[in-house]
Short mmCIF file of C-alpha atoms in Angstrom, two decimals:
data_model
loop_
_atom_site.label_atom_id
_atom_site.label_comp_id
_atom_site.label_asym_id
_atom_site.label_seq_id
_atom_site.Cartn_x
_atom_site.Cartn_y
_atom_site.Cartn_z
CA UNK A 1 15.50 187.78 -27.28
CA UNK A 2 16.25 190.39 -29.94
CA UNK A 3 14.21 192.92 -27.97
CA UNK A 4 16.27 192.29 -24.84
CA UNK A 5 19.50 192.51 -26.82
CA UNK A 6 18.33 195.76 -28.39
CA UNK A 7 17.46 197.24 -25.01
CA UNK A 8 20.85 196.20 -23.65
CA UNK A 9 22.65 197.74 -26.61
CA UNK A 10 20.63 200.94 -26.26
CA UNK A 11 21.43 201.14 -22.55
CA UNK A 12 25.13 200.67 -23.27
CA UNK A 13 25.05 203.43 -25.89
CA UNK A 14 23.21 205.78 -23.53
CA UNK A 15 25.68 205.06 -20.73
CA UNK A 16 28.64 205.68 -23.03
CA UNK A 17 27.09 208.94 -24.25
CA UNK A 18 26.45 210.03 -20.63
CA UNK A 19 30.05 209.38 -19.68
CA UNK A 20 31.26 211.34 -22.72
CA UNK A 21 29.03 214.31 -21.85
CA UNK A 22 30.23 214.34 -18.23
CA UNK A 23 33.82 214.09 -19.33
CA UNK A 24 33.64 216.89 -21.89
CA UNK A 25 31.10 219.10 -20.08
CA UNK A 26 33.69 221.70 -18.93
CA UNK A 27 34.78 222.26 -22.53
CA UNK A 28 31.17 222.39 -23.74
CA UNK A 29 30.24 224.87 -21.00
CA UNK A 30 33.21 227.07 -21.83
CA UNK A 31 32.38 227.10 -25.55
CA UNK A 32 28.70 227.78 -24.83
CA UNK A 33 29.46 230.70 -22.54
CA UNK A 34 31.83 232.21 -25.10
CA UNK A 35 29.30 231.78 -27.92
CA UNK A 36 26.33 233.31 -26.04
CA UNK A 37 28.51 236.10 -24.63
CA UNK A 38 29.76 237.16 -28.07
CA UNK A 39 26.19 236.96 -29.43
CA UNK A 40 24.98 239.48 -26.84
CA UNK A 41 27.88 241.96 -26.84
CA UNK A 42 27.09 245.48 -25.73
CA UNK A 43 29.02 248.03 -27.76
CA UNK A 44 28.05 250.94 -25.51
CA UNK A 45 30.38 253.99 -25.45
CA UNK A 46 33.53 252.02 -26.34
CA UNK A 47 35.23 253.38 -29.51
CA UNK A 48 34.80 251.24 -32.59
CA UNK A 49 38.51 250.71 -33.09
CA UNK A 50 38.99 249.13 -29.63
CA UNK A 51 35.64 247.66 -28.72
CA UNK A 52 35.87 244.35 -30.58
CA UNK A 53 39.24 243.18 -29.28
CA UNK A 54 38.50 244.19 -25.70
CA UNK A 55 35.07 242.56 -25.58
CA UNK A 56 36.16 239.40 -27.35
CA UNK A 57 38.95 238.99 -24.82
CA UNK A 58 36.40 239.42 -22.05
CA UNK A 59 34.13 236.80 -23.62
CA UNK A 60 37.04 234.38 -23.95
CA UNK A 61 37.93 234.93 -20.30
CA UNK A 62 34.34 234.23 -19.29
CA UNK A 63 34.40 230.99 -21.27
CA UNK A 64 37.66 229.89 -19.64
CA UNK A 65 36.57 230.53 -16.05
CA UNK A 66 33.18 228.90 -16.75
CA UNK A 67 34.91 225.79 -18.08
CA UNK A 68 37.21 225.63 -15.05
CA UNK A 69 34.38 226.13 -12.55
CA UNK A 70 34.20 222.39 -11.86
CA UNK A 71 37.58 222.67 -10.10
CA UNK A 72 37.83 226.39 -9.16
CA UNK A 73 34.75 228.50 -8.42
CA UNK A 74 36.23 231.79 -7.24
CA UNK A 75 37.46 233.04 -10.67
CA UNK A 76 33.93 232.63 -12.02
CA UNK A 77 32.41 234.35 -8.99
CA UNK A 78 34.79 237.29 -9.48
CA UNK A 79 34.46 237.68 -13.25
CA UNK A 80 30.69 237.09 -13.59
CA UNK A 81 29.56 240.30 -11.79
CA UNK A 82 32.20 242.36 -13.64
CA UNK A 83 30.96 241.03 -16.99
CA UNK A 84 27.31 241.62 -16.08
CA UNK A 85 27.73 245.15 -14.78
CA UNK A 86 30.36 246.27 -17.33
CA UNK A 87 29.08 244.75 -20.55
CA UNK A 88 25.76 243.00 -19.79
CA UNK A 89 27.34 239.57 -20.35
CA UNK A 90 24.76 237.34 -18.64
CA UNK A 91 26.10 233.77 -19.50
CA UNK A 92 28.79 233.77 -16.73
CA UNK A 93 26.11 234.81 -14.23
CA UNK A 94 23.93 231.85 -15.21
CA UNK A 95 26.81 229.39 -14.79
CA UNK A 96 27.85 230.99 -11.47
CA UNK A 97 24.29 230.74 -10.12
CA UNK A 98 24.05 227.09 -11.17
CA UNK A 99 27.32 226.13 -9.48
CA UNK A 100 26.33 228.10 -6.38
CA UNK A 101 23.16 226.03 -6.05
CA UNK A 102 25.02 222.81 -6.83
CA UNK A 103 28.09 223.29 -4.64
CA UNK A 104 27.32 225.84 -1.89
CA UNK A 105 25.29 225.20 1.24
CA UNK A 106 24.17 227.11 4.31
CA UNK A 107 25.70 230.50 4.92
CA UNK A 108 27.83 230.40 1.81
CA UNK A 109 24.73 229.99 -0.36
CA UNK A 110 22.96 232.82 1.48
CA UNK A 111 26.05 235.01 1.01
CA UNK A 112 25.99 234.27 -2.73
CA UNK A 113 22.30 235.23 -2.91
CA UNK A 114 22.95 238.51 -1.10
CA UNK A 115 25.91 239.24 -3.38
CA UNK A 116 23.74 238.53 -6.43
CA UNK A 117 21.16 241.08 -5.23
CA UNK A 118 23.91 243.67 -4.72
CA UNK A 119 25.34 242.99 -8.19
CA UNK A 120 21.90 243.35 -9.79
CA UNK A 121 21.39 246.65 -7.99
CA UNK A 122 24.79 247.87 -9.21
CA UNK A 123 23.87 246.76 -12.71
CA UNK A 124 20.64 248.79 -12.57
CA UNK A 125 22.55 251.87 -11.41
CA UNK A 126 25.19 251.56 -14.16
CA UNK A 127 22.53 251.01 -16.81
CA UNK A 128 20.72 254.16 -15.73
CA UNK A 129 23.94 256.17 -15.81
CA UNK A 130 24.94 254.96 -19.29
CA UNK A 131 21.46 255.48 -20.68
CA UNK A 132 20.25 254.34 -24.07
CA UNK A 133 18.86 250.89 -24.40
CA UNK A 134 20.74 249.93 -21.24
CA UNK A 135 18.47 252.29 -19.32
CA UNK A 136 15.50 250.36 -20.74
CA UNK A 137 17.19 247.08 -19.80
CA UNK A 138 17.77 248.41 -16.31
CA UNK A 139 14.12 249.05 -15.57
CA UNK A 140 12.54 247.47 -12.50
CA UNK A 141 10.53 244.91 -14.45
CA UNK A 142 13.50 243.83 -16.55
CA UNK A 143 15.71 243.65 -13.49
CA UNK A 144 13.24 241.39 -11.71
CA UNK A 145 13.02 239.20 -14.81
CA UNK A 146 16.81 239.09 -15.00
CA UNK A 147 17.03 237.99 -11.35
CA UNK A 148 14.52 235.21 -11.94
CA UNK A 149 15.95 233.95 -15.23
CA UNK A 150 19.68 234.47 -14.75
CA UNK A 151 20.00 233.81 -11.00
CA UNK A 152 17.00 232.09 -9.41
CA UNK A 153 16.25 229.43 -12.03
CA UNK A 154 19.89 228.27 -12.49
CA UNK A 155 20.33 228.19 -8.71
CA UNK A 156 17.16 226.11 -8.27
CA UNK A 157 18.36 223.77 -11.00
CA UNK A 158 21.69 223.34 -9.22
CA UNK A 159 19.95 222.71 -5.89
CA UNK A 160 17.69 220.08 -7.50
CA UNK A 161 20.57 218.27 -9.17
CA UNK A 162 22.58 218.30 -5.93
CA UNK A 163 19.60 216.92 -3.99
CA UNK A 164 19.05 214.27 -6.66
CA UNK A 165 22.69 213.27 -6.54
CA UNK A 166 22.58 213.06 -2.74
CA UNK A 167 19.44 210.93 -2.90
CA UNK A 168 21.03 208.58 -5.44
CA UNK A 169 24.15 208.27 -3.28
CA UNK A 170 22.02 207.51 -0.23
CA UNK A 171 20.00 204.90 -2.13
CA UNK A 172 23.22 203.36 -3.39
CA UNK A 173 24.61 203.23 0.15
CA UNK A 174 21.39 201.69 1.40
CA UNK A 175 21.48 199.06 -1.33
CA UNK A 176 25.10 198.19 -0.53
CA UNK A 177 24.34 198.08 3.20
CA UNK A 178 21.31 195.86 2.55
CA UNK A 179 23.47 193.51 0.48
CA UNK A 180 26.06 193.33 3.26
CA UNK A 181 23.37 192.71 5.88
CA UNK A 182 21.78 190.03 3.71
CA UNK A 183 25.15 188.35 3.25
CA UNK A 184 25.76 188.53 7.01
CA UNK A 185 22.34 187.02 7.74
CA UNK A 186 22.99 184.25 5.23
CA UNK A 187 26.37 183.51 6.82
CA UNK A 188 24.79 183.52 10.28
CA UNK A 189 22.08 181.13 9.08
CA UNK A 190 24.69 178.82 7.60
CA UNK A 191 26.73 178.91 10.80
CA UNK A 192 23.63 178.17 12.87
CA UNK A 193 22.72 175.25 10.65
CA UNK A 194 26.24 173.88 10.80
CA UNK A 195 26.21 174.16 14.60
CA UNK A 196 22.86 172.37 14.72
CA UNK A 197 24.17 169.56 12.52
CA UNK A 198 27.26 169.30 14.72
CA UNK A 199 25.13 169.03 17.85
CA UNK A 200 22.93 166.36 16.31
CA UNK A 201 25.93 164.36 15.15
CA UNK A 202 27.49 164.68 18.58
CA UNK A 203 24.31 163.71 20.42
CA UNK A 204 23.48 160.76 18.20
CA UNK A 205 26.57 159.38 16.48
CA UNK A 206 29.17 160.15 19.14
CA UNK A 207 26.97 158.74 21.87
CA UNK A 208 26.37 155.50 20.01
CA UNK A 209 30.02 155.06 19.07
CA UNK A 210 31.05 155.76 22.68
CA UNK A 211 28.72 153.06 23.90
CA UNK A 212 30.16 150.70 21.32
CA UNK A 213 33.69 151.44 22.54
CA UNK A 214 32.72 150.95 26.18
CA UNK A 215 30.96 147.65 25.47
CA UNK A 216 33.89 146.45 23.40
CA UNK A 217 36.22 147.31 26.28
CA UNK A 218 34.04 145.39 28.69
CA UNK A 219 33.98 142.35 26.41
CA UNK A 220 37.76 142.55 26.04
CA UNK A 221 38.21 142.44 29.80
CA UNK A 222 35.65 139.75 30.60
CA UNK A 223 36.04 137.45 27.58
CA UNK A 224 37.68 134.09 28.28
CA UNK A 225 38.36 133.30 24.67
CA UNK A 226 41.49 134.90 23.26
CA UNK A 227 39.94 135.36 19.81
CA UNK A 228 36.89 137.11 21.18
CA UNK A 229 39.12 139.34 23.29
CA UNK A 230 41.22 140.26 20.24
CA UNK A 231 38.13 141.06 18.18
CA UNK A 232 36.79 143.23 21.01
CA UNK A 233 40.11 145.04 21.21
CA UNK A 234 39.98 145.67 17.46
CA UNK A 235 36.43 147.01 17.74
CA UNK A 236 37.45 149.27 20.62
CA UNK A 237 40.48 150.62 18.71
CA UNK A 238 38.43 151.21 15.56
CA UNK A 239 35.72 152.95 17.58
CA UNK A 240 38.24 155.29 19.16
CA UNK A 241 39.65 156.14 15.74
CA UNK A 242 36.12 156.82 14.54
CA UNK A 243 35.55 159.13 17.51
CA UNK A 244 38.75 160.98 16.68
CA UNK A 245 37.65 161.49 13.08
CA UNK A 246 34.18 162.48 14.23
CA UNK A 247 35.62 165.12 16.54
CA UNK A 248 37.62 166.54 13.64
CA UNK A 249 34.46 166.70 11.49
CA UNK A 250 32.52 168.37 14.29
CA UNK A 251 35.35 170.88 14.68
CA UNK A 252 35.02 171.79 11.01
CA UNK A 253 31.25 172.16 11.30
CA UNK A 254 31.57 174.34 14.37
CA UNK A 255 34.16 176.59 12.77
CA UNK A 256 32.85 180.08 12.30
CA UNK A 257 32.36 181.46 8.84
CA UNK A 258 35.52 183.02 7.46
CA UNK A 259 37.90 180.81 9.44
CA UNK A 260 39.74 177.87 8.04
CA UNK A 261 38.13 174.55 8.80
CA UNK A 262 41.56 172.99 9.17
CA UNK A 263 42.87 175.55 11.66
CA UNK A 264 44.96 173.81 14.36
CA UNK A 265 43.24 173.30 17.71
CA UNK A 266 45.03 174.42 20.88
CA UNK A 267 47.34 171.90 22.51
CA UNK A 268 50.20 171.79 24.97
CA UNK A 269 52.10 174.45 23.03
CA UNK A 270 49.30 176.92 23.83
CA UNK A 271 49.32 176.24 27.59
CA UNK A 272 51.70 179.16 28.39
CA UNK A 273 49.29 181.58 26.73
CA UNK A 274 46.36 180.07 28.60
CA UNK A 275 48.22 180.34 31.92
CA UNK A 276 49.22 183.91 31.12
CA UNK A 277 45.55 184.82 30.74
CA UNK A 278 44.89 183.57 34.27
CA UNK A 279 47.89 185.48 35.57
CA UNK A 280 46.57 188.61 33.90
CA UNK A 281 43.31 188.08 35.80
CA UNK A 282 45.25 188.04 39.10
CA UNK A 283 45.56 184.28 39.67
CA UNK A 284 49.19 183.25 40.41
CA UNK A 285 49.64 180.11 38.31
CA UNK A 286 52.77 177.98 38.08
CA UNK A 287 53.15 175.86 34.95
CA UNK A 288 55.30 172.70 34.89
CA UNK A 289 55.31 170.81 31.59
CA UNK A 290 57.50 167.79 30.96
CA UNK A 291 59.37 168.07 27.66
CA UNK A 292 58.47 164.47 26.84
CA UNK A 293 54.77 165.45 26.79
CA UNK A 294 55.22 166.81 23.28
CA UNK A 295 55.49 163.20 22.02
CA UNK A 296 51.85 162.50 22.92
CA UNK A 297 49.36 162.23 20.02
CA UNK A 298 47.53 165.36 18.88
CA UNK A 299 44.19 164.24 20.29
CA UNK A 300 45.75 163.64 23.70
CA UNK A 301 47.50 167.03 23.71
CA UNK A 302 44.27 168.77 22.77
CA UNK A 303 42.38 166.96 25.52
CA UNK A 304 45.07 167.93 28.03
CA UNK A 305 44.66 171.57 27.02
CA UNK A 306 40.91 171.36 27.61
CA UNK A 307 41.47 169.78 31.03
CA UNK A 308 43.72 172.64 32.09
CA UNK A 309 41.33 175.19 30.60
CA UNK A 310 38.31 173.84 32.48
CA UNK A 311 40.28 173.47 35.73
CA UNK A 312 41.51 177.07 35.58
CA UNK A 313 37.99 178.23 34.83
CA UNK A 314 36.82 176.52 38.01
CA UNK A 315 39.62 178.21 39.96
CA UNK A 316 38.42 181.61 38.71
CA UNK A 317 34.81 180.85 39.56
CA UNK A 318 35.10 179.08 42.91
CA UNK A 319 38.49 179.87 44.47
CA UNK A 320 39.47 183.33 43.33
CA UNK A 321 43.05 184.57 43.31
CA UNK A 322 44.83 181.66 44.96
CA UNK A 323 48.08 179.85 44.26
CA UNK A 324 47.58 177.29 41.50
CA UNK A 325 49.97 174.71 40.07
CA UNK A 326 49.57 173.07 36.66
CA UNK A 327 51.63 169.93 36.05
CA UNK A 328 51.75 167.99 32.78
CA UNK A 329 53.97 164.93 32.47
CA UNK A 330 54.35 161.82 30.36
CA UNK A 331 54.84 158.49 32.12
CA UNK A 332 54.26 154.82 31.45
CA UNK A 333 50.59 155.14 32.42
CA UNK A 334 49.96 157.93 29.93
CA UNK A 335 49.89 161.70 29.91
CA UNK A 336 49.10 163.00 33.38
CA UNK A 337 47.50 166.42 33.81
CA UNK A 338 47.08 167.82 37.31
CA UNK A 339 45.76 171.22 38.33
CA UNK A 340 45.73 172.00 42.04
CA UNK A 341 44.79 175.23 43.76
CA UNK A 342 45.26 176.30 47.36
CA UNK A 343 42.23 176.91 49.59
CA UNK A 344 40.60 180.35 49.20
CA UNK A 345 42.07 182.99 51.48
CA UNK A 346 38.95 185.13 51.41
CA UNK A 347 35.23 184.51 50.87
CA UNK A 348 34.35 184.03 47.24
CA UNK A 349 30.97 185.00 45.84
CA UNK A 350 29.20 181.83 44.67
CA UNK A 351 29.30 181.68 40.88
CA UNK A 352 26.39 180.63 38.73
CA UNK A 353 27.26 177.21 37.38
CA UNK A 354 25.42 174.63 35.37
CA UNK A 355 27.61 171.88 36.90
CA UNK A 356 28.36 170.62 33.42
CA UNK A 357 32.02 171.62 33.08
CA UNK A 358 33.59 168.77 35.02
CA UNK A 359 30.98 166.31 33.75
CA UNK A 360 31.82 167.20 30.18
CA UNK A 361 35.51 167.00 31.04
CA UNK A 362 35.10 163.46 32.38
CA UNK A 363 33.22 162.49 29.23
CA UNK A 364 35.96 163.94 27.03
CA UNK A 365 38.66 162.05 28.92
CA UNK A 366 36.59 158.84 28.96
CA UNK A 367 36.21 158.97 25.18
CA UNK A 368 39.99 158.69 24.94
CA UNK A 369 40.01 155.80 27.40
CA UNK A 370 41.41 157.85 30.26
CA UNK A 371 40.36 158.72 33.79
CA UNK A 372 39.53 162.07 35.36
CA UNK A 373 39.15 162.76 39.06
CA UNK A 374 38.17 166.05 40.65
CA UNK A 375 37.60 166.75 44.31
CA UNK A 376 38.47 168.75 47.40
CA UNK A 377 41.73 168.22 49.27
CA UNK A 378 41.97 167.77 53.06
CA UNK A 379 43.46 171.26 53.45
CA UNK A 380 40.56 172.90 51.62
CA UNK A 381 42.14 173.12 48.20
CA UNK A 382 40.90 171.45 45.03
CA UNK A 383 42.59 169.11 42.57
CA UNK A 384 41.68 168.06 39.05
CA UNK A 385 43.70 165.11 37.79
CA UNK A 386 43.39 163.37 34.47
CA UNK A 387 45.33 160.48 32.96
CA UNK A 388 45.15 160.23 29.20
CA UNK A 389 46.42 156.98 27.65
CA UNK A 390 49.08 157.15 24.95
CA UNK A 391 50.22 154.43 22.52
CA UNK A 392 52.63 151.88 23.90
CA UNK A 393 56.25 152.96 23.51
CA UNK A 394 55.56 156.71 23.42
CA UNK A 395 56.68 157.27 26.99
CA UNK A 396 59.73 155.03 26.55
CA UNK A 397 60.75 156.90 23.42
#
């Protein structure tokens, strides 16, 4: 435990030190360039009374532009060759070569290399003209060594650090992308499992409860004893309530990840938008909704929406762009939903259908105790009509 704590403390110290070095590196580079430049001053032919002030100012300028190279490169690229050729100040050249390898790419890097060769050639020529030890420094062997040490090696170091940084950024991006993909796969697996559970609950529990409701309804109708009939009615009512709650639970399970499980399901208020979608597809649809229909229970309104949705889907698939009328009204018998379309005016390509839409619609309506009829009209049209029961007194209210 102490070993782990020690390693953690050491890593924190190293990270803090690294951040401090990165933060203060421009100042450290500027001071280093100034120090090495003043240590290697070339007095040359400059008079003794003026040489120190002039050269020290040049060294200070080299330190300043080297420290600012992180943000502005061109002052360093301008001053470095002047310092090298005029006074043999090599530190600015080293920093310029490093930043060229670290920051420049393609033609700009090749241009810097060509300019470095030209500057070295100019330095050799000036050294030969001045003579003295500068003529010895400007020999071919020393010039080649200067190119390798002051230009090539710093440039290679900059290229390596830039490549390393790019590799680390790519690995970091890959790790983040892998984390996102893993999270997406986990969410997809959870959604799939929730959908599977919803299907199993629907296939098993909903089916059994529906049978219970149907049998209770049959007993209520056929029973001769008033008590038995009342108990059957209670069982039927309780079973319908259970089916309503079960549908709500299944809706939560089938909700996609990221959406609210309590998001409202579409009802009569969403019928205009549904009809507008059909109109956008070229089907002229007329919508007639009785204002009293809004008093129907939520489950009934949602079922009515699904009836209209399935009926319009059948119009799209089997009739094409024909006149269609959607009527929704509340009467004593319950909420009536009727969707009728005119006969097709042109041949319609047969659509691939599993013949499960209307069957599922009848099952949905039957679960609420209603009736659903769908069939062709004598004139060739098609009508889907559903009656959904509502509690006593709703229509009168």
